[in-house]
Coordinates of C-alpha atoms in Angstrom, one line a residue:
X123 CA 93.0 174.4 186.4
X124 CA 89.9 177.0 185.1
X125 CA 90.6 180.2 183.6
X126 CA 88.4 182.5 181.6
X127 CA 88.7 183.2 177.7
X128 CA 90.6 186.4 177.5
X129 CA 88.2 189.0 174.6
X130 CA 90.5 188.6 172.5
X131 CA 90.4 185.0 172.6
X132 CA 86.7 185.0 172.6
X133 CA 86.4 186.4 169.4
X134 CA 89.3 183.9 168.0
X135 CA 87.1 181.0 169.5
X136 CA 83.7 182.2 168.1
X137 CA 80.5 180.4 170.5
X138 CA 82.8 177.4 169.6
X139 CA 82.1 176.9 165.9
X140 CA 85.0 179.9 164.7
X141 CA 87.7 178.1 162.4
X142 CA 90.8 179.6 162.9
X143 CA 94.0 177.4 162.9
X144 CA 97.0 178.4 162.4
X145 CA 99.0 175.1 161.2
X146 CA 102.9 175.0 161.8
X147 CA 104.6 172.2 158.7
X148 CA 107.9 171.0 159.7
X149 CA 109.8 167.9 157.4
X150 CA 111.8 165.1 159.1
X151 CA 114.2 162.7 158.4
X152 CA 114.1 159.5 160.4
X153 CA 111.4 156.3 161.9
X154 CA 108.6 156.9 164.5
X155 CA 105.5 155.1 165.3
X156 CA 103.1 156.1 166.2
X157 CA 103.5 155.5 170.4
X158 CA 106.1 158.4 169.8
X159 CA 104.3 160.4 168.4
X160 CA 101.6 159.7 171.0
X161 CA 104.1 159.3 174.7
X162 CA 105.4 163.3 172.8
X163 CA 102.2 164.8 173.3
X164 CA 101.9 162.9 176.7
X165 CA 105.2 164.4 177.8
X166 CA 103.5 168.4 176.0
X167 CA 100.4 167.9 178.6
X168 CA 102.5 167.4 181.4
X169 CA 104.1 170.0 180.9
X170 CA 101.8 172.9 179.7
X171 CA 98.1 172.5 181.9
X172 CA 96.1 174.2 178.5
X173 CA 96.6 171.7 176.4
X174 CA 94.5 169.3 178.2
X175 CA 91.8 172.0 178.3
X176 CA 88.7 172.2 176.8
X177 CA 86.1 175.1 176.5
X178 CA 83.2 174.9 179.4
X179 CA 80.4 177.4 179.1
X180 CA 79.6 179.1 181.6
X181 CA 75.8 180.6 183.4
X182 CA 75.8 183.6 181.4
X183 CA 77.0 181.5 177.9
X184 CA 80.9 182.9 178.3
X185 CA 83.3 180.5 177.7
X186 CA 85.4 179.5 180.9
X187 CA 89.3 176.5 180.4
X188 CA 88.7 173.5 181.6
X189 CA 91.2 171.1 183.4
X190 CA 89.0 168.0 184.3
X191 CA 92.3 166.0 186.2
X192 CA 89.8 162.8 186.2
X193 CA 88.4 162.9 182.5
X194 CA 91.5 163.5 180.4
X195 CA 91.6 164.3 176.7
X196 CA 94.5 163.5 174.5
X197 CA 95.6 165.0 171.6
X198 CA 94.3 163.7 168.6
X199 CA 96.7 162.4 165.7
X200 CA 95.8 162.2 161.6
X201 CA 98.5 159.5 159.7
X202 CA 97.7 159.6 155.9
X203 CA 100.5 158.2 153.6
X204 CA 103.0 161.0 152.5
X205 CA 103.0 160.6 148.1
X206 CA 105.4 162.9 147.5
X207 CA 107.5 166.7 149.2
X208 CA 104.4 168.8 148.3
X209 CA 101.3 166.4 150.7
X210 CA 102.1 169.5 153.4
X211 CA 100.9 171.9 151.3
X212 CA 97.4 170.2 151.0
X213 CA 96.8 169.2 154.4
X214 CA 98.1 172.5 155.6
X215 CA 95.3 174.0 153.6
X216 CA 92.6 170.9 154.3
X217 CA 93.4 172.1 158.1
X218 CA 92.5 175.2 157.4
X219 CA 89.1 174.9 157.8
X220 CA 88.5 171.7 160.1
X221 CA 86.8 172.8 163.5
X222 CA 88.4 171.9 166.1
X223 CA 85.4 170.5 169.1
X224 CA 87.0 172.4 171.9
X225 CA 83.8 171.5 174.6
X226 CA 85.6 168.1 174.4
X227 CA 89.0 167.8 173.0
X228 CA 92.2 170.1 173.7
X229 CA 92.8 172.7 170.9
X230 CA 95.3 171.0 169.3
X231 CA 95.9 168.8 167.0
X232 CA 98.8 166.4 165.0
X233 CA 98.8 165.7 161.6
X234 CA 101.7 162.9 160.9
X235 CA 102.0 162.7 156.7
X236 CA 104.0 159.5 156.6
X237 CA 106.6 158.2 154.8
X238 CA 109.4 155.8 154.7
X239 CA 112.7 158.2 156.3
X240 CA 111.0 160.6 155.5
X241 CA 108.2 162.9 157.6
X242 CA 106.2 166.2 157.9
X243 CA 104.3 166.4 161.1
X244 CA 101.8 169.7 161.3
X245 CA 101.4 170.6 164.2
X246 CA 97.3 172.1 163.9
X247 CA 96.1 174.5 166.7
X248 CA 93.1 177.1 167.3
X249 CA 94.7 180.6 167.4
X250 CA 92.2 181.5 170.5
X251 CA 95.2 179.5 172.3
X252 CA 98.0 180.2 170.5
X253 CA 100.0 182.8 169.0
X254 CA 103.5 182.3 166.9
X255 CA 105.6 182.8 169.4
X256 CA 103.9 180.3 171.3
X257 CA 103.0 177.0 168.1
X258 CA 107.4 177.7 167.8
X259 CA 108.0 177.0 171.1
X260 CA 105.4 173.6 171.3
X261 CA 107.3 172.3 168.2
X262 CA 110.4 172.3 169.9
X263 CA 109.5 171.4 172.4
X264 CA 107.7 168.8 171.1
X265 CA 110.9 167.6 169.0
X266 CA 112.2 167.0 172.0
X267 CA 109.3 164.8 173.5
X268 CA 110.1 162.7 171.0
X269 CA 113.2 162.3 170.3
X270 CA 113.5 161.2 174.3
X271 CA 110.0 160.6 176.1
X272 CA 111.9 161.4 179.1
X273 CA 113.6 164.4 178.3
X274 CA 113.2 167.3 181.6
X275 CA 111.6 169.6 180.4
X276 CA 110.3 172.5 183.3
X277 CA 106.6 173.0 183.6
X278 CA 104.6 176.0 182.6
X279 CA 103.2 178.4 185.2
X280 CA 100.1 179.0 183.3
X281 CA 98.7 182.9 183.8
X282 CA 96.1 182.1 185.2
X283 CA 94.1 186.1 184.9
X284 CA 94.9 189.7 183.3
X285 CA 96.0 190.1 186.9
X286 CA 99.5 188.3 185.4
X287 CA 99.4 190.4 182.2
X288 CA 98.7 193.6 183.2
X289 CA 100.6 194.6 186.5
X290 CA 98.1 195.9 189.6
X291 CA 99.1 199.5 189.1
X292 CA 97.4 199.8 186.0
X293 CA 94.8 197.2 186.2
X294 CA 93.5 199.0 189.3
X295 CA 93.4 202.4 187.7
X296 CA 90.2 204.1 187.8
X297 CA 90.5 206.9 185.0
X298 CA 92.0 204.4 182.3
X299 CA 88.4 202.3 184.1
X300 CA 86.4 205.5 183.3
X301 CA 87.4 205.9 179.9
X302 CA 87.7 202.6 178.8
X303 CA 83.7 202.2 179.9
X304 CA 82.8 204.8 177.5
X305 CA 85.1 204.5 174.4
X306 CA 83.8 200.7 174.3
X307 CA 79.9 202.1 174.6
X308 CA 80.3 205.2 172.0
X309 CA 81.9 201.9 170.1
X310 CA 78.7 199.9 170.9
X311 CA 76.4 202.5 169.5
X312 CA 78.2 202.9 166.1
X313 CA 78.6 199.6 165.5
X314 CA 74.6 199.1 166.8
X315 CA 73.9 201.5 163.6
X316 CA 76.4 199.7 160.7
X317 CA 73.6 197.8 159.0
X318 CA 73.5 194.0 160.0
X319 CA 74.1 191.9 156.2
X320 CA 72.6 188.9 155.5
X321 CA 75.9 186.7 154.7
X322 CA 79.3 187.4 156.0
X323 CA 81.6 189.3 152.9
X324 CA 82.3 186.7 150.3
X325 CA 85.3 184.7 150.0
X326 CA 87.3 183.3 147.3
X327 CA 88.6 179.6 148.0
X328 CA 91.5 179.9 150.1
X329 CA 95.5 178.8 149.0
X330 CA 98.6 178.1 150.4
X331 CA 101.8 179.5 148.6
X332 CA 105.5 178.7 149.5
X333 CA 108.7 178.9 148.6
X334 CA 112.2 180.0 149.8
X335 CA 115.5 181.9 149.4
X336 CA 118.1 179.8 148.7
X337 CA 121.3 180.8 152.0
X338 CA 123.2 183.6 149.3
X339 CA 119.7 185.2 149.3
X340 CA 118.9 185.0 152.4
X341 CA 122.6 186.1 153.8
X342 CA 122.6 189.0 151.5
X343 CA 119.4 190.6 152.7
X344 CA 120.2 190.0 156.1
X345 CA 123.8 190.7 155.4
X346 CA 122.1 194.7 153.5
X347 CA 119.7 195.0 155.6
X348 CA 123.1 195.7 158.5
X349 CA 124.9 198.2 155.9
X350 CA 122.0 200.2 155.6
X351 CA 121.0 200.2 159.4
X352 CA 117.5 198.9 158.5
X353 CA 115.2 196.2 159.2
X354 CA 114.4 192.7 157.6
X355 CA 111.1 193.3 158.6
X356 CA 110.6 196.9 156.6
X357 CA 112.6 195.3 153.4
X358 CA 110.2 192.6 153.4
X359 CA 107.3 195.9 153.4
X360 CA 109.1 197.7 150.8
X361 CA 109.9 194.1 148.6
X362 CA 106.0 193.2 149.0
X363 CA 104.6 197.5 148.2
X364 CA 106.5 197.4 145.1
X365 CA 105.4 193.5 144.1
X366 CA 102.4 194.1 144.6
X367 CA 102.3 197.8 142.6
X368 CA 104.0 196.2 139.6
X369 CA 101.4 193.6 139.0
X370 CA 98.4 194.5 140.4
X371 CA 98.8 198.8 140.0
X372 CA 95.6 199.3 139.1
X373 CA 94.6 197.3 142.0
X374 CA 97.4 197.4 144.6
X375 CA 98.6 196.6 147.9
X376 CA 97.6 200.1 150.3
X377 CA 98.9 199.1 153.8
X378 CA 100.3 195.8 155.8
X379 CA 99.1 195.5 159.1
X380 CA 101.8 194.2 161.6
X381 CA 101.8 191.9 163.8
X382 CA 103.9 192.9 167.2
X383 CA 104.4 190.1 169.3
X384 CA 103.2 191.3 172.8
X385 CA 105.7 189.8 174.8
X386 CA 108.7 193.0 173.4
X387 CA 106.3 195.0 175.5
X388 CA 105.6 192.9 178.5
X389 CA 108.1 191.0 180.1
X390 CA 104.8 188.8 183.1
X391 CA 104.5 186.9 179.4
X392 CA 106.8 184.4 179.7
X393 CA 108.8 182.1 176.7
X394 CA 106.9 178.7 177.2
X395 CA 103.8 181.0 178.2
X396 CA 101.1 179.5 176.1
X397 CA 98.8 182.8 174.6
X398 CA 97.6 184.7 171.8
X399 CA 97.5 188.7 172.4
X400 CA 98.5 190.0 169.1
X401 CA 99.7 194.1 168.6
X402 CA 99.6 195.7 165.7
X403 CA 100.7 198.6 163.6
X404 CA 99.9 199.6 160.5
X405 CA 101.9 200.9 157.5
X406 CA 101.8 203.0 154.1
X407 CA 103.3 202.3 151.0
X408 CA 106.3 206.0 150.2
X409 CA 105.9 206.8 147.1
X410 CA 108.2 208.5 145.1
X411 CA 111.2 207.3 147.4
X412 CA 114.1 204.6 146.4
X413 CA 114.3 201.5 147.3
X414 CA 116.0 202.0 150.5
X415 CA 114.9 204.8 151.1
X416 CA 111.8 203.5 151.0
X417 CA 112.4 201.4 154.0
X418 CA 113.8 203.8 155.6
X419 CA 110.5 206.2 155.4
X420 CA 109.0 202.7 157.0
X421 CA 111.1 202.0 159.4
X422 CA 110.1 205.0 161.1
X423 CA 106.4 204.6 160.7
X424 CA 107.5 201.8 162.5
X425 CA 109.5 202.5 165.5
X426 CA 106.9 205.5 166.4
X427 CA 103.8 204.3 166.2
X428 CA 105.9 201.5 168.3
X429 CA 106.9 204.1 171.4
X430 CA 102.8 205.0 171.0
X431 CA 101.7 200.8 172.0
X432 CA 100.8 200.8 175.6
X433 CA 99.8 197.2 175.5
X434 CA 98.7 196.7 178.9
X435 CA 95.7 200.0 178.1
X436 CA 94.5 197.8 174.5
X437 CA 94.5 194.4 177.8
X438 CA 92.0 196.8 179.8
X439 CA 90.1 197.9 176.7
X440 CA 89.6 194.3 175.4
X441 CA 88.2 192.9 179.0
X442 CA 85.9 195.8 179.1
X443 CA 84.4 194.6 175.6
X444 CA 82.8 190.9 177.0
X445 CA 79.0 192.8 176.9
X446 CA 79.7 194.0 173.2
X447 CA 81.1 190.6 172.1
X448 CA 77.9 189.5 169.7
X449 CA 77.8 193.4 167.7
X450 CA 82.2 192.7 167.2
X451 CA 81.6 189.5 166.3
X452 CA 79.4 190.2 163.6
X453 CA 81.2 193.2 162.4
X454 CA 84.1 191.4 162.3
X455 CA 83.0 189.1 160.1
X456 CA 81.4 190.6 157.5
X457 CA 84.9 193.4 157.6
X458 CA 85.6 193.8 154.5
X459 CA 89.5 194.3 153.9
X460 CA 90.5 197.4 151.6
X461 CA 93.9 196.4 149.7
X462 CA 95.4 195.2 152.8
X463 CA 98.0 192.3 153.6
X464 CA 98.7 191.2 156.8
X465 CA 102.6 190.8 158.1
X466 CA 104.1 188.5 160.2
X467 CA 108.0 188.2 160.2
X468 CA 108.5 184.7 163.4
X469 CA 112.4 185.6 161.9
X470 CA 115.3 183.0 163.0
X471 CA 114.4 180.2 164.7
X472 CA 116.7 178.6 167.1
X473 CA 115.2 175.2 166.9
X474 CA 118.1 172.5 166.6
X475 CA 118.5 170.6 163.5
X476 CA 120.0 167.1 164.5
X477 CA 118.8 164.5 167.8
X478 CA 119.7 161.5 169.0
X479 CA 116.7 159.3 167.0
X480 CA 116.5 161.9 163.5
X481 CA 116.7 164.6 161.9
X482 CA 115.0 168.1 161.4
X483 CA 115.5 169.1 157.4
X484 CA 113.3 172.1 157.4
X485 CA 110.6 173.9 159.0
X486 CA 108.3 175.8 156.9
X487 CA 106.7 179.1 157.3
X488 CA 103.7 179.0 159.4
X489 CA 100.4 179.8 158.4
X490 CA 96.4 181.1 159.2
X491 CA 93.3 180.9 157.8
X492 CA 90.6 182.7 158.8
X493 CA 87.9 180.4 157.7
X494 CA 85.1 182.2 158.2
X495 CA 86.2 186.2 157.2
X496 CA 88.8 187.4 154.9
X497 CA 92.2 186.6 154.9
X498 CA 95.2 188.1 152.6
X499 CA 98.6 187.7 154.6
X500 CA 102.7 186.6 154.4
X501 CA 104.7 184.5 157.2
X502 CA 108.5 184.4 156.3
X503 CA 110.8 182.8 159.4
X504 CA 114.3 181.7 158.4
X505 CA 115.3 178.7 159.4
X506 CA 119.0 176.8 158.9
X507 CA 120.1 180.5 156.8
X508 CA 117.6 180.1 154.5
X509 CA 113.9 182.8 154.4
X510 CA 111.1 181.1 154.1
X511 CA 107.3 182.5 153.6
X512 CA 103.9 181.1 152.9
X513 CA 101.4 183.4 151.3
X514 CA 98.1 182.4 152.2
X515 CA 94.8 184.1 150.3
X516 CA 90.6 183.6 149.9
X517 CA 90.3 187.1 149.5
X518 CA 91.1 189.4 146.7
X519 CA 94.4 188.2 144.9
X520 CA 93.9 185.4 142.5
X521 CA 96.1 182.1 142.6
X522 CA 97.7 183.1 139.4
X523 CA 98.0 186.6 139.8
X524 CA 99.8 185.6 143.9
X525 CA 102.6 183.7 141.9
X526 CA 103.2 186.5 140.1
X527 CA 103.7 188.8 143.4
X528 CA 106.4 185.7 144.5
X529 CA 108.0 186.1 141.3
X530 CA 108.5 189.2 142.1
X531 CA 109.3 189.6 145.1
X532 CA 111.8 187.6 144.0
X533 CA 113.7 189.3 141.3
X534 CA 113.2 192.3 143.2
X535 CA 115.1 191.1 146.0
X536 CA 117.2 189.4 144.0
X537 CA 118.1 193.0 142.0
X538 CA 118.5 195.2 144.9
X539 CA 119.6 193.2 147.6
X540 CA 122.2 191.2 145.3
X541 CA 123.1 193.5 142.6
X542 CA 123.9 196.6 144.0
X543 CA 125.9 194.7 146.9
X544 CA 128.2 193.6 144.6
X545 CA 127.9 196.8 142.7

């Protein structure tokens, strides 16, 4: 297999030195051996060609995913002793800054926090290869192979190029190609006029703050959303804007950037495709409205913006940007986010809990950190009826403020979701 990195993948990979790691932790009850883990990972590598790939640059210094069948590579396993229930958080933060040697090893590794009868597994993946949906699918298959290494899972038909993602009628549209070149030429000129900073934007120490709603609050929130005709996403937005405003009234949250799963727009990308291409939209806070009216206003804004999204156009435009790669990367590395929070809601995780040889106790909401840039993000997911939250930052929001924001999120949810429901 040989595939050139798409432009977005290339930006996240950098020049082989960008640390853009996502971490998906799970807690399992059972006994395992290192051989069990190796067999499960081998099963994944047989099912997904890209898990066998390393990066090679061509004569133009453009990177390609390469699978060399004569010199196979193994997914690395790191084993550490389990001391307490919070070790997975310490290891997650550690893994944010450990680079992949993408020219010699796969872009995924496994961390085993090994305990007696209970362990945590951390799937660590470079974001240039995996988005949230991809890594969740890999987790589901990993658990199946761990339970039975001979289990039969259909092999992924890998995406081999842009023609597998964009329909030919759109890909070969001359007007779109001309407009893309003109727009990127303007962007290139603009970037050339921006002074080059001596060093990337300053960051604070990165941290992870994780918490969960109990089942009662989680189920009440989902039921209330249904009754009010709003989505969980928009309720989370309202809560997040409110919490920031109360904790940081002078330096609150101006906008939330949503991660949108491109699979919702593009049926050519299958569930089991390893893929990383996020669509994004931004929403602003609505002041002067009550809690649920604010949520409805945000939802209307999201609906309008999603109706205008054209993933094919975005993809074609980005693929014409390879010649401007270094200018764009320089700009992004020096970008200073202005009171912004990234939000990614992975929704209900439909992964079974009980296996023949072990039990999946919980899936913690994943985390991802851009080591070369500045990030504040909230990632949420729901497993076994409980909503979990991972708040991460290395930019502006102190750990103490994050704890206060967490407490406000819990308080606001309880006040508006549970109390008002009772009334």
